[in-house]
């Protein structure tokens, strides 16, 4: 019965089934899996059930990991991202330190929200050729480094043009433009993070 609840609960994104599986199961692995599934459902409500809840996502993922952050690095990376959106500077930094991660998005989030722009720049890989170089350019500009900003903006513009011309559907083009727009200024990225916090019900 617990296995059936686990399978169906994840397949149809049913939190009650997964919670019942946790109550009924005597298998620690199964309980861990159910908590992981619950965390993912509360973090990404793909069926639009109106149940997105960042605190519940964090709570269940913490139960799934039981402090074994390094062992489950993928899940810990997700957890750090949720903490960064919540605005928990200490926990985000702690988890990244455990993983030995220096260039994570979660670190970038907390550095930018804390106005630590030099540190935020260190989270960008030298091999990064994506549109988030718009944000890198904005950070350089804020720090009074126009030449670096210009170089980063060229990389971002090239990535933007290459991607937009390959998108045929209008609605997908709009989605991509919205995604790129949040990187254009530091304030727009901060506004996006605040909006994410609202979606996760952290505010």
Coordinates of C-alpha atoms in Angstrom, one line a residue:
X1 CA 0.0 0.0 0.0
X2 CA 2.7 2.6 0.8
X3 CA 4.5 1.8 -2.4
X4 CA 1.3 2.3 -4.4
X5 CA 0.6 5.6 -2.6
X6 CA 4.2 6.7 -3.4
X7 CA 3.9 5.8 -7.1
X8 CA 0.5 7.3 -7.6
X9 CA 1.1 10.3 -5.3
X10 CA 4.1 11.4 -7.4
X11 CA 2.5 10.5 -10.7
X12 CA -0.6 12.6 -10.1
X13 CA 1.0 15.1 -7.7
X14 CA -1.2 14.1 -4.8
X15 CA 0.3 15.3 -1.5
X16 CA -2.2 13.4 0.7
X17 CA -1.2 10.1 -0.9
X18 CA 2.4 10.8 -0.3
X19 CA 1.8 11.9 3.3
X20 CA -0.2 8.6 3.8
X21 CA 2.7 6.7 2.4
X22 CA 5.1 8.3 4.9
X23 CA 2.7 7.3 7.8
X24 CA 2.2 3.7 6.6
X25 CA 5.7 2.9 5.4
X26 CA 8.3 1.2 7.5
X27 CA 11.0 1.6 4.8
X28 CA 13.3 4.5 5.5
X29 CA 14.2 4.8 1.8
X30 CA 10.5 5.0 0.9
X31 CA 9.9 7.7 3.5
X32 CA 12.9 9.7 2.2
X33 CA 11.6 9.4 -1.4
X34 CA 8.1 10.6 -0.4
X35 CA 9.5 13.6 1.4
X36 CA 11.7 14.4 -1.6
X37 CA 8.6 14.1 -3.9
X38 CA 6.6 16.3 -1.6
X39 CA 9.3 19.0 -1.5
X40 CA 9.4 19.0 -5.3
X41 CA 5.6 19.2 -5.6
X42 CA 5.4 22.2 -3.2
X43 CA 8.3 23.9 -5.0
X44 CA 7.0 23.4 -8.5
X45 CA 3.2 23.1 -8.7
X46 CA 3.2 21.8 -12.3
X47 CA -0.5 20.9 -12.2
X48 CA -1.4 24.5 -10.9
X49 CA -3.2 23.2 -7.9
X50 CA -2.5 26.4 -5.9
X51 CA -0.4 24.5 -3.4
X52 CA 3.0 26.0 -4.1
X53 CA 4.6 26.6 -0.7
X54 CA 8.3 27.3 -0.2
X55 CA 8.4 26.6 3.5
X56 CA 6.7 23.2 3.0
X57 CA 9.2 22.4 0.2
X58 CA 12.1 23.3 2.5
X59 CA 10.6 21.3 5.4
X60 CA 10.1 18.1 3.4
X61 CA 13.5 18.3 1.7
X62 CA 15.2 18.8 5.1
X63 CA 13.4 15.6 6.3
X64 CA 14.5 13.8 3.1
X65 CA 18.1 14.8 3.5
X66 CA 18.4 14.4 7.3
X67 CA 21.6 16.5 7.3
X68 CA 23.3 14.3 4.6
X69 CA 23.7 17.3 2.3
X70 CA 26.9 16.2 0.6
X71 CA 25.6 12.7 -0.1
X72 CA 22.6 14.1 -1.9
X73 CA 24.2 17.0 -3.7
X74 CA 21.4 17.5 -6.3
X75 CA 18.7 17.8 -3.7
X76 CA 20.9 20.0 -1.6
X77 CA 21.4 22.4 -4.6
X78 CA 17.7 22.7 -4.9
X79 CA 17.3 23.3 -1.2
X80 CA 20.0 26.0 -1.3
X81 CA 18.0 27.7 -4.1
X82 CA 14.8 27.7 -2.1
X83 CA 16.7 29.2 0.9
X84 CA 18.1 31.9 -1.3
X85 CA 14.7 32.9 -2.6
X86 CA 13.5 33.0 1.0
X87 CA 16.3 35.3 1.7
X88 CA 18.1 33.1 4.2
X89 CA 21.7 34.3 3.7
X90 CA 23.3 32.0 6.3
X91 CA 21.6 28.8 5.3
X92 CA 22.3 29.4 1.6
X93 CA 25.9 30.1 2.3
X94 CA 26.2 27.1 4.6
X95 CA 24.8 24.6 2.1
X96 CA 27.0 25.9 -0.7
X97 CA 30.1 25.7 1.6
X98 CA 29.2 22.0 2.3
X99 CA 29.0 21.3 -1.4
X100 CA 32.1 23.3 -2.2
X101 CA 30.1 25.4 -4.6
X102 CA 31.5 28.8 -5.5
X103 CA 29.5 29.6 -8.6
X104 CA 26.0 28.7 -7.8
X105 CA 22.8 30.6 -8.6
X106 CA 21.7 30.5 -5.0
X107 CA 24.9 32.3 -3.9
X108 CA 24.4 34.9 -6.7
X109 CA 20.8 35.5 -5.4
X110 CA 21.8 36.2 -1.8
X111 CA 24.8 38.3 -2.8
X112 CA 22.8 40.5 -5.1
X113 CA 20.0 40.9 -2.6
X114 CA 22.7 41.9 0.0
X115 CA 24.3 44.3 -2.4
X116 CA 27.5 42.3 -2.5
X117 CA 28.2 42.8 -6.1
X118 CA 31.9 41.8 -6.2
X119 CA 30.9 38.5 -4.7
X120 CA 28.0 38.1 -7.1
X121 CA 30.4 38.5 -10.1
X122 CA 32.5 35.6 -8.7
X123 CA 29.5 33.3 -9.2
X124 CA 29.7 33.6 -13.0
X125 CA 31.8 31.0 -14.8
X126 CA 34.3 32.2 -17.4
X127 CA 32.7 29.8 -19.8
X128 CA 29.2 31.3 -19.3
X129 CA 28.0 32.5 -22.7
X130 CA 24.3 32.9 -21.8
X131 CA 21.9 35.8 -21.6
X132 CA 22.5 36.2 -17.9
X133 CA 25.7 38.0 -18.9
X134 CA 23.3 41.0 -19.1
X135 CA 23.3 40.8 -15.3
X136 CA 27.0 40.5 -15.2
X137 CA 27.3 43.6 -17.3
X138 CA 24.9 45.5 -14.9
X139 CA 27.1 44.4 -12.0
X140 CA 30.3 45.6 -13.7
X141 CA 28.6 48.9 -14.5
X142 CA 27.5 49.4 -10.9
X143 CA 31.1 48.8 -9.8
X144 CA 32.4 51.4 -12.2
X145 CA 34.0 49.0 -14.7
X146 CA 32.5 50.0 -18.1
X147 CA 35.0 48.0 -20.2
X148 CA 34.1 44.7 -18.5
X149 CA 30.5 45.6 -18.7
X150 CA 30.7 46.2 -22.4
X151 CA 32.4 42.8 -23.0
X152 CA 29.8 41.0 -20.9
X153 CA 27.0 42.8 -22.7
X154 CA 28.3 41.7 -26.1
X155 CA 28.3 38.0 -25.0
X156 CA 24.8 38.4 -23.7
X157 CA 23.5 40.1 -26.8
X158 CA 25.0 37.4 -29.0
X159 CA 23.4 34.7 -26.9
X160 CA 20.1 36.5 -27.0
X161 CA 20.1 36.9 -30.8
X162 CA 21.2 33.3 -31.4
X163 CA 18.4 32.0 -29.3
X164 CA 15.6 34.3 -30.3
X165 CA 16.0 33.6 -34.0
X166 CA 15.6 29.9 -33.3
X167 CA 12.3 30.3 -31.5
X168 CA 9.4 30.1 -34.0
X169 CA 6.3 30.4 -31.7
X170 CA 5.3 33.9 -30.6
X171 CA 4.4 32.9 -27.1
X172 CA 7.8 31.2 -26.6
X173 CA 9.5 34.3 -27.9
X174 CA 7.7 36.3 -25.3
X175 CA 8.6 33.9 -22.6
X176 CA 12.3 34.1 -23.6
X177 CA 12.2 37.9 -23.7
X178 CA 10.7 38.0 -20.2
X179 CA 13.4 35.7 -19.0
X180 CA 16.1 37.9 -20.6
X181 CA 14.6 41.1 -19.3
X182 CA 15.1 40.2 -15.6
X183 CA 18.9 40.2 -16.2
X184 CA 19.0 43.7 -17.8
X185 CA 19.4 45.6 -14.6
X186 CA 20.2 44.8 -10.9
X187 CA 16.9 46.2 -9.9
X188 CA 14.9 44.1 -12.3
X189 CA 16.7 41.0 -11.0
X190 CA 15.9 42.0 -7.4
X191 CA 12.3 42.6 -8.4
X192 CA 12.2 39.1 -10.0
X193 CA 13.6 37.5 -6.8
X194 CA 11.0 39.4 -4.7
X195 CA 8.3 38.1 -7.0
X196 CA 9.6 34.6 -6.7
X197 CA 9.5 34.9 -2.9
X198 CA 5.8 35.8 -3.2
X199 CA 5.1 32.9 -5.4
X200 CA 6.7 30.6 -2.8
X201 CA 4.6 32.3 -0.2
X202 CA 7.7 33.4 1.7
X203 CA 6.3 36.9 2.1

